[in-house]
Short mmCIF file of C-alpha atoms in Angstrom, two decimals:
data_model
loop_
_atom_site.label_atom_id
_atom_site.label_comp_id
_atom_site.label_asym_id
_atom_site.label_seq_id
_atom_site.Cartn_x
_atom_site.Cartn_y
_atom_site.Cartn_z
CA MET A 1165 -30.83 -32.97 170.88
CA PRO A 1166 -27.80 -33.14 168.52
CA ILE A 1167 -24.78 -31.12 169.67
CA LYS A 1168 -24.84 -29.14 166.43
CA GLU A 1169 -28.43 -28.01 167.07
CA THR A 1170 -27.67 -27.14 170.70
CA THR A 1171 -24.79 -24.98 169.50
CA ARG A 1172 -27.02 -23.25 166.94
CA ILE A 1173 -29.64 -22.43 169.55
CA LYS A 1174 -27.01 -21.04 171.91
CA LYS A 1175 -25.73 -18.80 169.13
CA ILE A 1176 -29.26 -17.57 168.40
CA LEU A 1177 -29.85 -16.75 172.06
CA LYS A 1178 -26.54 -14.89 172.26
CA ILE A 1179 -27.38 -12.79 169.18
CA LEU A 1180 -30.84 -11.98 170.51
CA ASP A 1181 -29.29 -10.91 173.83
CA SER A 1182 -26.92 -8.52 172.08
CA THR A 1183 -29.62 -7.21 169.72
CA TYR A 1184 -32.30 -6.77 172.39
CA PRO A 1185 -30.43 -6.41 175.70
CA VAL A 1186 -33.31 -4.74 177.54
CA VAL A 1187 -36.65 -6.49 177.25
CA VAL A 1188 -39.75 -5.41 179.12
CA THR A 1189 -43.42 -5.59 178.24
CA GLN A 1190 -44.57 -2.50 176.38
CA LEU A 1191 -47.96 -2.56 178.11
CA GLU A 1192 -47.99 0.28 180.63
CA HIS A 1193 -49.01 -0.80 184.13
CA LYS A 1194 -48.38 -0.07 187.79
CA ASN A 1195 -49.43 -3.36 189.36
CA PRO A 1196 -50.42 -6.95 188.46
CA PHE A 1197 -54.11 -6.04 188.15
CA GLN A 1198 -53.43 -3.32 185.59
CA LEU A 1199 -51.14 -5.62 183.62
CA LEU A 1200 -53.76 -8.37 183.60
CA MET A 1201 -56.46 -6.02 182.33
CA ALA A 1202 -54.15 -4.49 179.72
CA THR A 1203 -53.10 -7.91 178.45
CA ILE A 1204 -56.72 -9.00 178.02
CA LEU A 1205 -57.34 -5.79 176.05
CA SER A 1206 -54.27 -6.40 173.86
CA ALA A 1207 -55.89 -9.33 172.04
CA GLN A 1208 -55.90 -8.44 168.33
CA CYS A 1209 -54.78 -4.94 169.21
CA THR A 1210 -51.43 -3.13 169.40
CA ASP A 1211 -49.79 -2.36 172.72
CA LYS A 1212 -49.69 1.30 171.68
CA GLN A 1213 -53.45 1.43 171.28
CA VAL A 1214 -54.03 -0.36 174.58
CA ASN A 1215 -51.76 2.15 176.34
CA ALA A 1216 -53.81 4.95 174.81
CA VAL A 1217 -56.93 3.84 176.70
CA THR A 1218 -55.72 2.31 179.95
CA GLY A 1219 -54.72 5.59 181.58
CA ALA A 1220 -58.33 6.78 181.63
CA LEU A 1221 -59.64 3.28 182.35
CA PHE A 1222 -57.49 2.74 185.43
CA HIS A 1223 -58.03 6.29 186.67
CA ARG A 1224 -61.76 5.62 186.66
CA PHE A 1225 -61.61 1.98 187.84
CA PRO A 1226 -58.28 1.43 189.63
CA ASP A 1227 -58.86 -1.97 191.26
CA PRO A 1228 -60.91 -5.17 190.90
CA ARG A 1229 -63.73 -3.94 193.14
CA ALA A 1230 -64.20 -0.75 191.14
CA MET A 1231 -63.95 -2.59 187.81
CA ALA A 1232 -66.41 -5.24 188.95
CA GLY A 1233 -69.03 -2.59 189.75
CA ALA A 1234 -68.47 -0.44 186.66
CA PRO A 1235 -71.37 0.34 184.31
CA ILE A 1236 -70.74 -1.90 181.32
CA ALA A 1237 -71.58 0.92 178.90
CA GLU A 1238 -68.83 3.05 180.41
CA LEU A 1239 -66.31 0.24 180.11
CA GLU A 1240 -67.26 -0.20 176.47
CA ARG A 1241 -66.82 3.51 175.82
CA LEU A 1242 -63.42 3.65 177.49
CA ILE A 1243 -61.99 0.65 175.61
CA HIS A 1244 -63.87 1.08 172.34
CA SER A 1245 -60.77 1.77 170.23
CA THR A 1246 -59.10 -1.54 171.18
CA GLY A 1247 -61.59 -3.46 169.03
CA PHE A 1248 -64.05 -6.20 170.00
CA TYR A 1249 -64.92 -3.84 172.82
CA LYS A 1250 -68.18 -5.50 173.86
CA ASN A 1251 -66.57 -8.88 174.51
CA LYS A 1252 -63.49 -7.28 176.07
CA ALA A 1253 -65.63 -5.17 178.40
CA LYS A 1254 -67.48 -8.29 179.54
CA ASN A 1255 -64.21 -10.16 180.03
CA ILE A 1256 -62.40 -7.53 182.08
CA GLN A 1257 -65.45 -7.01 184.28
CA ALA A 1258 -66.02 -10.74 184.77
CA CYS A 1259 -62.32 -11.18 185.49
CA ALA A 1260 -62.39 -8.38 188.07
CA ARG A 1261 -65.41 -9.96 189.75
CA ASP A 1262 -63.66 -13.31 189.92
CA LEU A 1263 -60.61 -11.67 191.46
CA GLU A 1264 -62.81 -10.09 194.12
CA GLU A 1265 -64.88 -13.16 194.84
CA ARG A 1266 -62.30 -15.93 194.58
CA PHE A 1267 -58.91 -14.33 195.21
CA ASP A 1268 -59.65 -11.54 197.70
CA GLY A 1269 -59.00 -8.89 195.05
CA LYS A 1270 -55.46 -10.10 194.32
CA VAL A 1271 -54.07 -11.42 191.04
CA PRO A 1272 -52.85 -15.00 191.61
CA ASP A 1273 -49.26 -15.86 190.73
CA VAL A 1274 -50.01 -19.45 189.70
CA LEU A 1275 -50.70 -20.28 186.04
CA GLU A 1276 -53.32 -22.91 186.85
CA GLN A 1277 -55.29 -20.30 188.81
CA LEU A 1278 -54.82 -17.48 186.31
CA VAL A 1279 -56.25 -19.49 183.41
CA THR A 1280 -59.50 -20.04 185.33
CA LEU A 1281 -60.22 -16.30 185.09
CA PRO A 1282 -62.53 -15.05 182.31
CA GLY A 1283 -60.62 -13.87 179.25
CA VAL A 1284 -57.32 -15.37 180.43
CA GLY A 1285 -55.53 -18.05 178.43
CA ARG A 1286 -52.01 -19.38 178.76
CA LYS A 1287 -50.50 -16.49 176.79
CA THR A 1288 -52.05 -13.84 179.03
CA ALA A 1289 -51.20 -15.84 182.15
CA ASN A 1290 -47.56 -16.16 181.13
CA VAL A 1291 -47.32 -12.42 180.39
CA VAL A 1292 -48.56 -11.66 183.91
CA LEU A 1293 -46.35 -14.28 185.57
CA GLY A 1294 -43.24 -12.97 183.87
CA ALA A 1295 -43.78 -9.20 183.92
CA ALA A 1296 -45.62 -8.84 187.23
CA PHE A 1297 -44.11 -11.62 189.34
CA GLY A 1298 -40.80 -12.51 187.69
CA ILE A 1299 -41.90 -16.13 187.28
CA PRO A 1300 -40.61 -17.88 184.12
CA GLY A 1301 -43.27 -18.29 181.46
CA MET A 1302 -43.13 -18.81 177.70
CA VAL A 1303 -45.46 -16.33 176.02
CA VAL A 1304 -46.58 -17.53 172.59
CA ASP A 1305 -48.26 -14.86 170.48
CA THR A 1306 -48.41 -14.59 166.67
CA HIS A 1307 -44.81 -13.31 166.48
CA VAL A 1308 -43.39 -16.05 168.69
CA SER A 1309 -45.36 -18.68 166.76
CA ARG A 1310 -44.08 -17.43 163.41
CA LEU A 1311 -40.44 -17.00 164.43
CA SER A 1312 -40.31 -20.31 166.28
CA ARG A 1313 -41.28 -22.15 163.11
CA ARG A 1314 -38.98 -20.11 160.87
CA LEU A 1315 -36.03 -20.68 163.19
CA GLY A 1316 -36.74 -24.41 163.31
CA PHE A 1317 -37.60 -24.50 167.01
CA THR A 1318 -40.91 -26.23 166.27
CA THR A 1319 -43.08 -27.54 163.47
CA GLN A 1320 -46.29 -27.02 165.44
CA LYS A 1321 -48.98 -24.43 164.77
CA ASP A 1322 -50.96 -24.81 167.99
CA PRO A 1323 -49.73 -22.17 170.51
CA VAL A 1324 -49.78 -24.57 173.46
CA LYS A 1325 -47.74 -27.17 171.57
CA ILE A 1326 -45.29 -24.46 170.51
CA GLU A 1327 -45.04 -23.31 174.13
CA PHE A 1328 -44.08 -26.78 175.30
CA ASP A 1329 -41.61 -27.30 172.45
CA LEU A 1330 -39.88 -24.05 173.38
CA MET A 1331 -39.87 -24.96 177.06
CA ASP A 1332 -38.07 -28.20 176.18
CA LEU A 1333 -35.44 -26.38 174.07
CA ILE A 1334 -34.78 -23.21 176.05
CA PRO A 1335 -33.38 -22.93 179.60
CA LYS A 1336 -36.12 -21.94 182.03
CA LYS A 1337 -34.32 -18.78 183.16
CA ARG A 1338 -34.50 -17.54 179.54
CA TRP A 1339 -38.20 -18.07 178.90
CA ASN A 1340 -39.40 -14.55 179.70
CA ASP A 1341 -36.62 -12.77 177.85
CA LEU A 1342 -36.79 -15.00 174.79
CA SER A 1343 -40.53 -14.47 174.39
CA LEU A 1344 -40.09 -10.70 174.38
CA GLN A 1345 -37.00 -10.83 172.16
CA LEU A 1346 -38.88 -12.84 169.55
CA ILE A 1347 -41.81 -10.41 169.77
CA TYR A 1348 -39.47 -7.43 169.29
CA HIS A 1349 -37.71 -9.18 166.39
CA GLY A 1350 -41.01 -10.16 164.79
CA ARG A 1351 -42.20 -6.56 164.87
CA ALA A 1352 -38.95 -5.03 163.63
CA ILE A 1353 -37.34 -7.53 161.23
CA CYS A 1354 -39.00 -10.92 160.79
CA LEU A 1355 -42.28 -9.60 159.45
CA ALA A 1356 -45.12 -11.93 158.57
CA ARG A 1357 -45.52 -11.17 154.85
CA ARG A 1358 -42.01 -10.13 153.91
CA PRO A 1359 -39.25 -10.69 156.43
CA ASN A 1360 -36.32 -8.30 156.14
CA CYS A 1361 -33.75 -11.09 155.96
CA PRO A 1362 -30.85 -8.94 154.64
CA GLU A 1363 -30.98 -6.92 157.88
CA CYS A 1364 -31.46 -9.92 160.19
CA PRO A 1365 -28.56 -10.80 162.51
CA LEU A 1366 -29.92 -14.35 162.68
CA PHE A 1367 -29.73 -14.85 158.89
CA PRO A 1368 -26.81 -17.36 158.89
CA LEU A 1369 -28.49 -19.50 161.57
CA CYS A 1370 -32.03 -19.45 160.17
CA PRO A 1371 -33.28 -22.41 158.09
CA PHE A 1372 -36.40 -20.59 156.82
CA PRO A 1373 -36.72 -21.62 153.15
CA ASP A 1374 -38.41 -18.42 151.91
CA LYS A 1375 -35.79 -15.88 152.93
CA THR A 1376 -35.79 -12.56 151.12
CA GLU A 1377 -32.71 -11.25 149.36
#
């Protein structure tokens, strides 16, 4: 990588650190199982809406065994407002059953094992690894995808390819924080349809050709 580009990336990381010094997942949870279930439910849904339903969900079904034996109709009712509730109910129950049957009721802390669970892709697995176990993982959601391209970190559109591009560019110890910082920034400033470039602290370092004035 050219020295000039390395310097630019370091400056971006420093600005993100000062702008978002405290970064934690906004999905409310008390243990890895709750985080895993909440992350599955967060697909095409806001964290706020997921948090609105998981309190009652986890009170009723607090662990994999309870979730695995839950009446599917009750699961659907409890998570209805998160959208796509029929598929999500099937996924969280199937995932809970797999945890019981294959992992002794414990959430694995290995990506290759996590992605074998129903409803769990690399994004969900990396969320759990980082937030529940403190293991570096690069979470690539719609915000991270968009900002990574706008900032010139990647030209890819496939989330897995973006993940690996970012892993090559960014020090491993920064993966978890950077993912969340980009998510925060994507929600607050670098919006999909009309980014608020005049308010963006990254403006001078951003090569995005369609900046707003």
